[in-house]
PDB file of C-alpha atoms in Angstrom:
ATOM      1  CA  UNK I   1      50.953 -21.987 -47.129  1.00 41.00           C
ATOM      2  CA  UNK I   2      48.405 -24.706 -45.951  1.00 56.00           C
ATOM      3  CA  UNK I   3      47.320 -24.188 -42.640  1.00 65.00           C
ATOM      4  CA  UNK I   4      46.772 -27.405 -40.597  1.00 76.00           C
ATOM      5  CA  UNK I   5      43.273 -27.515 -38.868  1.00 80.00           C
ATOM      6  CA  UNK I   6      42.529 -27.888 -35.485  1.00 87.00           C
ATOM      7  CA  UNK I   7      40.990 -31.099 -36.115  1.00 93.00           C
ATOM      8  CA  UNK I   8      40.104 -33.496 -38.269  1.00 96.00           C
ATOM      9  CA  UNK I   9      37.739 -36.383 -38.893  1.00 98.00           C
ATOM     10  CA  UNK I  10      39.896 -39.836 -38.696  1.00 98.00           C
ATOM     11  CA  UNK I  11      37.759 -43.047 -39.959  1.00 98.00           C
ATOM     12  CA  UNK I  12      38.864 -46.250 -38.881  1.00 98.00           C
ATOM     13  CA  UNK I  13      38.123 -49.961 -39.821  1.00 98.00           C
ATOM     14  CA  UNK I  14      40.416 -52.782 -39.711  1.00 98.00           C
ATOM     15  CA  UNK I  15      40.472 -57.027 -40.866  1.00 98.00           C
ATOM     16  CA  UNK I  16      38.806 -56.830 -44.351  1.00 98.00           C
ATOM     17  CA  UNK I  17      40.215 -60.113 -45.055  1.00 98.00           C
ATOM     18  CA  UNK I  18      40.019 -59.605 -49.230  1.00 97.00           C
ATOM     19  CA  UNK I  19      39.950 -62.532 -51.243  1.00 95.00           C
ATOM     20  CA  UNK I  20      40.433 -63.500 -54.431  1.00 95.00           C
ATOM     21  CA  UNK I  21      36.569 -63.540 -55.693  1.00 92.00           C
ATOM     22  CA  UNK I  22      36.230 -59.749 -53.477  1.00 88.00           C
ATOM     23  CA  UNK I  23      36.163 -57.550 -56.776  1.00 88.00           C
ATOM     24  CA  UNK I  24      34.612 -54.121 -55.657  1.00 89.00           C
ATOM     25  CA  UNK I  25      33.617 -55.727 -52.355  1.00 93.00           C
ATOM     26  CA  UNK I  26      34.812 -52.659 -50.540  1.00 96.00           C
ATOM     27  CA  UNK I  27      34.723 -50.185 -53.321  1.00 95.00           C
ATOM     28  CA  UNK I  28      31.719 -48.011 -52.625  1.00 95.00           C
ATOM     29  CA  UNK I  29      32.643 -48.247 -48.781  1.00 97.00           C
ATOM     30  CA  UNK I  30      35.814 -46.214 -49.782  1.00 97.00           C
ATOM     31  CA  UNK I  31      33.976 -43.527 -51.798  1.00 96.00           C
ATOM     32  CA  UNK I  32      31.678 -43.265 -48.738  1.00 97.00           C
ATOM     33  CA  UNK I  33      34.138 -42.737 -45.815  1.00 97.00           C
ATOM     34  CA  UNK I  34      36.019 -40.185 -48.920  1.00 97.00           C
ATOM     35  CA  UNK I  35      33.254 -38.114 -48.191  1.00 97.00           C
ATOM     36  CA  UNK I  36      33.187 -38.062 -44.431  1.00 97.00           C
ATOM     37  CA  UNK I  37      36.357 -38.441 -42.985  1.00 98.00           C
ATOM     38  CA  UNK I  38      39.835 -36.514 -44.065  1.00 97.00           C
ATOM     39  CA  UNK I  39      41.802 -39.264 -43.383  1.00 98.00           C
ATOM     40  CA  UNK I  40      41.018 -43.453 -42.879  1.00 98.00           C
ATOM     41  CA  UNK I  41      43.267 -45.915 -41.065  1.00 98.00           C
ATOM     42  CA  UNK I  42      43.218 -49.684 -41.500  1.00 98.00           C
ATOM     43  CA  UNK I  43      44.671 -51.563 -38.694  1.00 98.00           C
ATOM     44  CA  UNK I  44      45.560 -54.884 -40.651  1.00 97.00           C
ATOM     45  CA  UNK I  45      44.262 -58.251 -41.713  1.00 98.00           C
ATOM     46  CA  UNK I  46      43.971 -56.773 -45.682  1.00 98.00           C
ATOM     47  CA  UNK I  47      44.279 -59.404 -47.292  1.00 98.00           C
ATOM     48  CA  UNK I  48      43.048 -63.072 -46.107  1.00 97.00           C
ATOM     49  CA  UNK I  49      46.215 -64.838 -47.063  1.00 97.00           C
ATOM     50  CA  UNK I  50      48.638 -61.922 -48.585  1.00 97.00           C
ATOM     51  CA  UNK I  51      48.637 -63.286 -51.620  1.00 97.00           C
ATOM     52  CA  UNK I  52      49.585 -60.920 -54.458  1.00 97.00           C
ATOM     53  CA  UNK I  53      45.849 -61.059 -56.093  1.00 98.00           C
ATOM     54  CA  UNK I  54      44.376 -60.411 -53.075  1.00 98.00           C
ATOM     55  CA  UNK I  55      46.292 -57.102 -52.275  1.00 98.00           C
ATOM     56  CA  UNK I  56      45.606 -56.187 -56.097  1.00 98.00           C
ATOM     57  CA  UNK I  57      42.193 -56.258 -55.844  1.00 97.00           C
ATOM     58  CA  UNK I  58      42.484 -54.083 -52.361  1.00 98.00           C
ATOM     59  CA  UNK I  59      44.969 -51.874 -54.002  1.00 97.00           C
ATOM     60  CA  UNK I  60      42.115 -51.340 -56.757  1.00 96.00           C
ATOM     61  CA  UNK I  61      39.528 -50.709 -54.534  1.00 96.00           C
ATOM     62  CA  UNK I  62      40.784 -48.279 -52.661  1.00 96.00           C
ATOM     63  CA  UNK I  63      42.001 -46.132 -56.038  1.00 92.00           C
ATOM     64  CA  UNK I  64      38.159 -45.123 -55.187  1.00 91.00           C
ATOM     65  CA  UNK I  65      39.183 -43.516 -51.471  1.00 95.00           C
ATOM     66  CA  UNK I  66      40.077 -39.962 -52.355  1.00 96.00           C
ATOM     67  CA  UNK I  67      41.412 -39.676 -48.800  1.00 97.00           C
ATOM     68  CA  UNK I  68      44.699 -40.165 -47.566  1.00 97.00           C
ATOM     69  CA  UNK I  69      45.046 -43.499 -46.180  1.00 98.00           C
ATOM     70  CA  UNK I  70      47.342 -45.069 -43.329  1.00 98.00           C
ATOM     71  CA  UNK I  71      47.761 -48.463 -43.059  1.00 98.00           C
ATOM     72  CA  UNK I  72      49.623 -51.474 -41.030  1.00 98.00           C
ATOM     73  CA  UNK I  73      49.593 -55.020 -41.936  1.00 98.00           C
ATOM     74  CA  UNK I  74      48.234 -58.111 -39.714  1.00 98.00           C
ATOM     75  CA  UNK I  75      48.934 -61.738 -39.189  1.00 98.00           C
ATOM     76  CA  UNK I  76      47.119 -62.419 -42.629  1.00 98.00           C
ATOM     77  CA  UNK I  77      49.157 -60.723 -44.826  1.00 98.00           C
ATOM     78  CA  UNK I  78      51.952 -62.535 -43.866  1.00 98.00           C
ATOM     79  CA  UNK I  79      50.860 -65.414 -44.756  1.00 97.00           C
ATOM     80  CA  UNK I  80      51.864 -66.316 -48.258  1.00 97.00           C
ATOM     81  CA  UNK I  81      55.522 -65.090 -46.673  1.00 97.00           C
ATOM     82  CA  UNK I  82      55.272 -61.821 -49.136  1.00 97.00           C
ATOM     83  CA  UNK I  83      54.215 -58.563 -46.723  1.00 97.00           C
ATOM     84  CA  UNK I  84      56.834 -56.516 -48.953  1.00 97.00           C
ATOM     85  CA  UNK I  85      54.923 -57.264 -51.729  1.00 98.00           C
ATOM     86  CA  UNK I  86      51.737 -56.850 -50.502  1.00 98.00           C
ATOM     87  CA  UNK I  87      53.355 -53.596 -49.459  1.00 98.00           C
ATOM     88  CA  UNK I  88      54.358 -52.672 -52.797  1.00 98.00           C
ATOM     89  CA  UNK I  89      50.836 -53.421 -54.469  1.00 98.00           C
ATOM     90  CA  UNK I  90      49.337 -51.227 -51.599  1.00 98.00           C
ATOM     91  CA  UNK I  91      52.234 -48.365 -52.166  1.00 96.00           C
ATOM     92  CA  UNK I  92      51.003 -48.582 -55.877  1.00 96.00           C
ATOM     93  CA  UNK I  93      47.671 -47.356 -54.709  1.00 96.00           C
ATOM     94  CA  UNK I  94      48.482 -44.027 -52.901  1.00 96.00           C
ATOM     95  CA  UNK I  95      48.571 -46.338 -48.824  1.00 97.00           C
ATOM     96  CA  UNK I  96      50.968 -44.813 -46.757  1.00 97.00           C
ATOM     97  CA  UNK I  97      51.942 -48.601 -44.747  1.00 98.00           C
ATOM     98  CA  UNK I  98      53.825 -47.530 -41.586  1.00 97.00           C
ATOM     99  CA  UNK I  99      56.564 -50.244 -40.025  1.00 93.00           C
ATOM    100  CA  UNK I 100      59.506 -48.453 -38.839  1.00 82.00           C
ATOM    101  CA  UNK I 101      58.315 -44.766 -39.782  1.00 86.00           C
ATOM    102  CA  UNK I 102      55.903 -42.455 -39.010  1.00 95.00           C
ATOM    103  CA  UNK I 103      53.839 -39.922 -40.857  1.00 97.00           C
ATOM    104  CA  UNK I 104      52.314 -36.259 -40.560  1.00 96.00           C
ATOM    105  CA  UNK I 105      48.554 -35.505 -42.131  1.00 95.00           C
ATOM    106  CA  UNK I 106      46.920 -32.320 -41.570  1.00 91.00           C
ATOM    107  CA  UNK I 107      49.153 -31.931 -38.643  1.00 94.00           C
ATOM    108  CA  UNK I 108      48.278 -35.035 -36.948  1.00 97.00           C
ATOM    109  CA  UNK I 109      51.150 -37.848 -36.665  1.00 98.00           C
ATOM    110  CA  UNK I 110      50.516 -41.103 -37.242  1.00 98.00           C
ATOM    111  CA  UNK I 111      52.861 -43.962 -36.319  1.00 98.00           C
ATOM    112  CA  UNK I 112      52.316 -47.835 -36.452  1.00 98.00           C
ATOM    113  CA  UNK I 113      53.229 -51.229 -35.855  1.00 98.00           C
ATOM    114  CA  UNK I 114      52.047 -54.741 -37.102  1.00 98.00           C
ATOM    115  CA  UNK I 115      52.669 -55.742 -32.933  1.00 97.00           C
ATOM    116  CA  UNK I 116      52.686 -59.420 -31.969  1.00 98.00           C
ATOM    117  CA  UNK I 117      51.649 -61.797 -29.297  1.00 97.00           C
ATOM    118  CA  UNK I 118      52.868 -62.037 -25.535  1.00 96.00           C
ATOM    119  CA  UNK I 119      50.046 -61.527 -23.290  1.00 95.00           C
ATOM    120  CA  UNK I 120      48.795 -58.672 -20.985  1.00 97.00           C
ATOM    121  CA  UNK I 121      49.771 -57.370 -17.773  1.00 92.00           C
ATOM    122  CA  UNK I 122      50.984 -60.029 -15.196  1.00 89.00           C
ATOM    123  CA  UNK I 123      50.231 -62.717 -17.802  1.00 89.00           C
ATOM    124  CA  UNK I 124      52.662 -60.791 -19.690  1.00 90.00           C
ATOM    125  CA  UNK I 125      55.622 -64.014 -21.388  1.00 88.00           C
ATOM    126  CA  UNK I 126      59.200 -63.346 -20.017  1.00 90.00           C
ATOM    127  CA  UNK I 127      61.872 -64.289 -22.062  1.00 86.00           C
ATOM    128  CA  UNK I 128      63.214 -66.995 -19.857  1.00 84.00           C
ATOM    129  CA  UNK I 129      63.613 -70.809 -20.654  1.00 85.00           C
ATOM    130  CA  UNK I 130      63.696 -72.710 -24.305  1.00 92.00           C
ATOM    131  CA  UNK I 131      64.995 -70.201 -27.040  1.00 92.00           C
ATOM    132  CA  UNK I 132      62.080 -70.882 -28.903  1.00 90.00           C
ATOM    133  CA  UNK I 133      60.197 -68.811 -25.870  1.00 91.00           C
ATOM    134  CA  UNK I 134      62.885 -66.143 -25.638  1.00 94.00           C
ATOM    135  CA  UNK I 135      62.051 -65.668 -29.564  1.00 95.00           C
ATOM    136  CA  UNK I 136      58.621 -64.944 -28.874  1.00 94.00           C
ATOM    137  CA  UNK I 137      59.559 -62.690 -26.605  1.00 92.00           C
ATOM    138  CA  UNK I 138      62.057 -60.578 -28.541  1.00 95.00           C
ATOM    139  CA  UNK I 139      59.808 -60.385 -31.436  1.00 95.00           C
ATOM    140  CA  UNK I 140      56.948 -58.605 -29.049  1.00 96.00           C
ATOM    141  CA  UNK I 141      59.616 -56.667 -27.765  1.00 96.00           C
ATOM    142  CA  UNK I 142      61.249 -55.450 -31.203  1.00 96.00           C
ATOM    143  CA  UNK I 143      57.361 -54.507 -32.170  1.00 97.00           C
ATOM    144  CA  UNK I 144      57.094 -52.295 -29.536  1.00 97.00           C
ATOM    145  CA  UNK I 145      60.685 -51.119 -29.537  1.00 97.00           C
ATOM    146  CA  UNK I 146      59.826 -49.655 -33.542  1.00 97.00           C
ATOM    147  CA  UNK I 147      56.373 -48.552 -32.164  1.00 98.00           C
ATOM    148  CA  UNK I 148      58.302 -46.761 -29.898  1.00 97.00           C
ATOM    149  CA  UNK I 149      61.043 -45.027 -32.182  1.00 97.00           C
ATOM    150  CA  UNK I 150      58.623 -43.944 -34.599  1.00 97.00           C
ATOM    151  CA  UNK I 151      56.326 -42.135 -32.074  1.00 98.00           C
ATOM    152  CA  UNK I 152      59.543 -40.709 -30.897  1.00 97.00           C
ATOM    153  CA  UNK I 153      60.085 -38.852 -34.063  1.00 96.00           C
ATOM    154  CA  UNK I 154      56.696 -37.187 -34.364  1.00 97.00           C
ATOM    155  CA  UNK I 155      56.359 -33.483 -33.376  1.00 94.00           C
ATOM    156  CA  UNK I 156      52.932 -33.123 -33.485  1.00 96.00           C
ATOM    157  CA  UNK I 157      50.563 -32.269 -30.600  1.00 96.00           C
ATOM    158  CA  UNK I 158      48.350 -35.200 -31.797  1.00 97.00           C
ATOM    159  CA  UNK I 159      48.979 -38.264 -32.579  1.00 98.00           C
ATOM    160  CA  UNK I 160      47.293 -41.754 -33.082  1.00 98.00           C
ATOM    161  CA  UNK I 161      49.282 -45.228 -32.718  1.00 98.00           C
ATOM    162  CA  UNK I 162      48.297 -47.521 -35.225  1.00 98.00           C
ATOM    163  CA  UNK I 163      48.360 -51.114 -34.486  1.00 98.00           C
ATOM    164  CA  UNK I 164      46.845 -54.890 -35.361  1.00 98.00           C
ATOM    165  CA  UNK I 165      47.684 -56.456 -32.413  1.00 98.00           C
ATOM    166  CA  UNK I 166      45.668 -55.873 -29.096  1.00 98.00           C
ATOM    167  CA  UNK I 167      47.896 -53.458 -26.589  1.00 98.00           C
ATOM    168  CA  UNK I 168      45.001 -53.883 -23.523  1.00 98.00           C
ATOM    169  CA  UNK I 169      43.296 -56.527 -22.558  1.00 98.00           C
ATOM    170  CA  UNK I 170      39.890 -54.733 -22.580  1.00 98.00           C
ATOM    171  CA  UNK I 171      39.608 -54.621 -25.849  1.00 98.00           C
ATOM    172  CA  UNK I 172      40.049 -58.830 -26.496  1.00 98.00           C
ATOM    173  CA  UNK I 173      37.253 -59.240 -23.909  1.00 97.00           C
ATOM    174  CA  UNK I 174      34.669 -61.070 -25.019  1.00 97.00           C
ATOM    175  CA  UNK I 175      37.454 -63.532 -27.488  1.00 98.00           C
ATOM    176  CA  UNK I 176      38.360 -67.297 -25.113  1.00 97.00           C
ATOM    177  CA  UNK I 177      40.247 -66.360 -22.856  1.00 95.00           C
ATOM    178  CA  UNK I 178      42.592 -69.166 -23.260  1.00 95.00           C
ATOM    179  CA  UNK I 179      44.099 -67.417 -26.315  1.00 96.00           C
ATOM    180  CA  UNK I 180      44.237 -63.650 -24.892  1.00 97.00           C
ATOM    181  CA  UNK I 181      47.978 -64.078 -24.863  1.00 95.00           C
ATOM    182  CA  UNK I 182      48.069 -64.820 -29.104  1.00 96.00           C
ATOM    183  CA  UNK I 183      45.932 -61.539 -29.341  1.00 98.00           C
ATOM    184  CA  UNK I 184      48.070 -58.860 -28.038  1.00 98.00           C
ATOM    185  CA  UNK I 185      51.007 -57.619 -25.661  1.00 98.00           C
ATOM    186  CA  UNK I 186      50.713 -55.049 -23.220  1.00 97.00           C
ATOM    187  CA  UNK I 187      54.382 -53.970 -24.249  1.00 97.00           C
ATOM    188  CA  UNK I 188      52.443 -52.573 -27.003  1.00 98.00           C
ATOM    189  CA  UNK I 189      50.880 -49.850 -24.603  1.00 98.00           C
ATOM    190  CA  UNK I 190      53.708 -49.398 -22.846  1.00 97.00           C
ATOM    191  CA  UNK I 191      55.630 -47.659 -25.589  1.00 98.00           C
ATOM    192  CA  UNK I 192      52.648 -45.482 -26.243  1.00 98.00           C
ATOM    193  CA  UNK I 193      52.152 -44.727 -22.582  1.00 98.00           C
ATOM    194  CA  UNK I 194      55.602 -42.759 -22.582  1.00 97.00           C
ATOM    195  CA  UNK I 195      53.923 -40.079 -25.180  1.00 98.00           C
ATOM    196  CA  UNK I 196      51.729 -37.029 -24.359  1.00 96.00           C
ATOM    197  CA  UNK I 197      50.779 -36.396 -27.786  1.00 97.00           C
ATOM    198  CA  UNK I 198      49.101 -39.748 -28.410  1.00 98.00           C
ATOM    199  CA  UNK I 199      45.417 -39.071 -28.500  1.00 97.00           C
ATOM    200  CA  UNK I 200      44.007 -42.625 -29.288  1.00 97.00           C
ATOM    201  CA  UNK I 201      45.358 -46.364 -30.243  1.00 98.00           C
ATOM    202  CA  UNK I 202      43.420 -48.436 -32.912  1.00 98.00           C
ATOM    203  CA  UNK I 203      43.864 -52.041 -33.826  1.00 98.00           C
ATOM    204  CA  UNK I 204      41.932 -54.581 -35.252  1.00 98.00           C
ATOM    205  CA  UNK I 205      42.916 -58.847 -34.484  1.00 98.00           C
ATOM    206  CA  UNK I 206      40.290 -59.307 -32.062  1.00 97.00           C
ATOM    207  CA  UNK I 207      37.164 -59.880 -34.172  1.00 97.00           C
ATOM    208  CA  UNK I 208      34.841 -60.990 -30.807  1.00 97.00           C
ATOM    209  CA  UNK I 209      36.660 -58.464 -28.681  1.00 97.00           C
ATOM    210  CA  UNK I 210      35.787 -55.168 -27.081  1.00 98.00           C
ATOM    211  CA  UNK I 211      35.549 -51.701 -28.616  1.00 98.00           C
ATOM    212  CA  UNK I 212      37.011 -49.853 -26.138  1.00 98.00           C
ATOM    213  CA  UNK I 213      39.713 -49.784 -22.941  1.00 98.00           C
ATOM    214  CA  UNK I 214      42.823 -47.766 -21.659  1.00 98.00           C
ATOM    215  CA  UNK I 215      46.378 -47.831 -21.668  1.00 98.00           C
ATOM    216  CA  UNK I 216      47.359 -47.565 -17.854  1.00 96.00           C
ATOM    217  CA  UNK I 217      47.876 -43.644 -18.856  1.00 96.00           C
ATOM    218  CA  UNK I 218      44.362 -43.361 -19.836  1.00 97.00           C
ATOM    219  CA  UNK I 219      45.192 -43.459 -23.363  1.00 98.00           C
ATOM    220  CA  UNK I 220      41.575 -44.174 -24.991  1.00 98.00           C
ATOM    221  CA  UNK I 221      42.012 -48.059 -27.032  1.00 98.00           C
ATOM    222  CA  UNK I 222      39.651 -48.967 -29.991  1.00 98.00           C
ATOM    223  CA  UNK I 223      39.225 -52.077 -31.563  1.00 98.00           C
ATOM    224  CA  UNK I 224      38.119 -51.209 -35.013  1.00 98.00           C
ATOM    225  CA  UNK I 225      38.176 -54.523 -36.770  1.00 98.00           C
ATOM    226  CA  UNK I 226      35.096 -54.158 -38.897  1.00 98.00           C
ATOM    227  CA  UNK I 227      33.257 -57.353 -36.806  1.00 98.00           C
ATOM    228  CA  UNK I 228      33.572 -55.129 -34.147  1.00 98.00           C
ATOM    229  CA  UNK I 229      32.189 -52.081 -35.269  1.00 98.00           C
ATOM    230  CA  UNK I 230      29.174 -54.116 -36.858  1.00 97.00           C
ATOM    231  CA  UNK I 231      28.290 -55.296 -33.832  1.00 95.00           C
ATOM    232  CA  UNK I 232      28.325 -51.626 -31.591  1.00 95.00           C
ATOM    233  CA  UNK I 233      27.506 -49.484 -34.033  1.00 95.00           C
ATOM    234  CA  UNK I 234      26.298 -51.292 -37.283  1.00 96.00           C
ATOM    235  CA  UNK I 235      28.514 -50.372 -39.829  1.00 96.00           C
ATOM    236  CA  UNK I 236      31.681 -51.370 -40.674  1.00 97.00           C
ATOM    237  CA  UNK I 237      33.983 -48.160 -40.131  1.00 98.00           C
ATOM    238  CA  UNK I 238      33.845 -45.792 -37.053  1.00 98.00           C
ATOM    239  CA  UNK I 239      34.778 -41.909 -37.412  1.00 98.00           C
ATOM    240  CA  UNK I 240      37.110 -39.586 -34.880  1.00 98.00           C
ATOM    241  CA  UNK I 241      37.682 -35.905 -34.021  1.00 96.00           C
ATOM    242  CA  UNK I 242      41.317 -36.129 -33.793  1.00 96.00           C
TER     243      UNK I 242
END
């Protein structure tokens, strides 16, 4: 029987933004982090437009990442209007993508969300007004409705909540402030804030934001889009005990 250690090392790194001339572009990254984390998480932004050659090449580099790997998608990889397949291509290389599920490695629980726009706090949109508004609305709210339901079938003591969208504002600082609202939703932290076993939130999106904040519950926030990370700690993927 495997026994499930009392912790592990989590890497992290999110918006890679693969294009179509990015052969091996992240290749010997993967084989790196394969050899100092046991598991990595990418919070989104994969591909640059989702296009199916895009994910291919992604899919292909990360064949080299002997690692389990958990993944959500972001904005980008909707683009092209084909996340399933982009799912599929991913699938193909061993990337657990979590939506509406959630997962168990080495006794940690992972669960995860793409998220969506709607603002923070009391700048928070209300669903009131023009359908088109109300639409907006629903959408943040069904993200963190699934965020919710998946954390709520973990049984884990630990888990991390895996997201591209922003849940705090603290960690958009340093983007205009004029678009904080297209960067994240607070509704986002709210689901996670009715867990105990949540030990940290990543998510990417932000690429001038900040690297850390807190839920209201003093859940620890970390944007780990790989801007980010260059910036505080000069390299492109960050590692945690989990």
């Amino acid at each position: 029987m495997n026994e499930k250690p009392d912790r592990i090392v989590l890497a992290a790194t999110g918006d890679l933004h693969v294009n179509e001339t990015d052969a091996n572009r992240y290749r010997d990254l993967f084989a790196e982090i394969s050899g100092k984390a046991d598991v990595l998480a990418l919070t989104g932004d994969l591909t640059n437009f989702g296009k199916t050659r895009e994910a291919e090449i992604l899919a292909e580099d990360l064949r080299h990442c002997t690692i389990p790997v958990v993944a959500v998608l972001g904005n980008h990889d909707y683009e092209c209007g084909q996340p399933e397949e982009v799912v599929r291509i991913l699938q193909g290389a061993g990337v657990t993508v979590l939506d509406e599920q959630a997962v168990e490695v080495a006794g940690v629980g992972f669960a995860g969300v793409k998220g969506f726009v709607g603002g923070f706090d009391r700048g928070e949109l209300g669903a009131f007004g023009e359908p088109g508004i109300k639409a907006i609305v629903d959408e943040s709210i069904n993200e963190a409705r699934k965020l919710e339901n998946a954390l709520r079938t973990l049984r884990t003591d630990r888990a991390v909540a895996l997201l591209h969208y922003a849940p705090v504002a603290a960690t958009v600082e340093g983007e205009p402030r004029e678009i904080w609202p297209f960067l994240g939703s607070s509704r986002l932290a709210d689901a996670v804030d009715r867990f105990d076993n949540v030990r940290l939130v990543l998510h990417g999106h932000a690429h001038r934001g900040s690297y850390e904040g807190r839920t209201r519950r003093d859940i620890p926030v970390y944007n780990v889009a790989q801007f980010v990370l260059q910036e505080r700690i000069g390299k492109p993927y960050v590692l945690f005990e989990v």
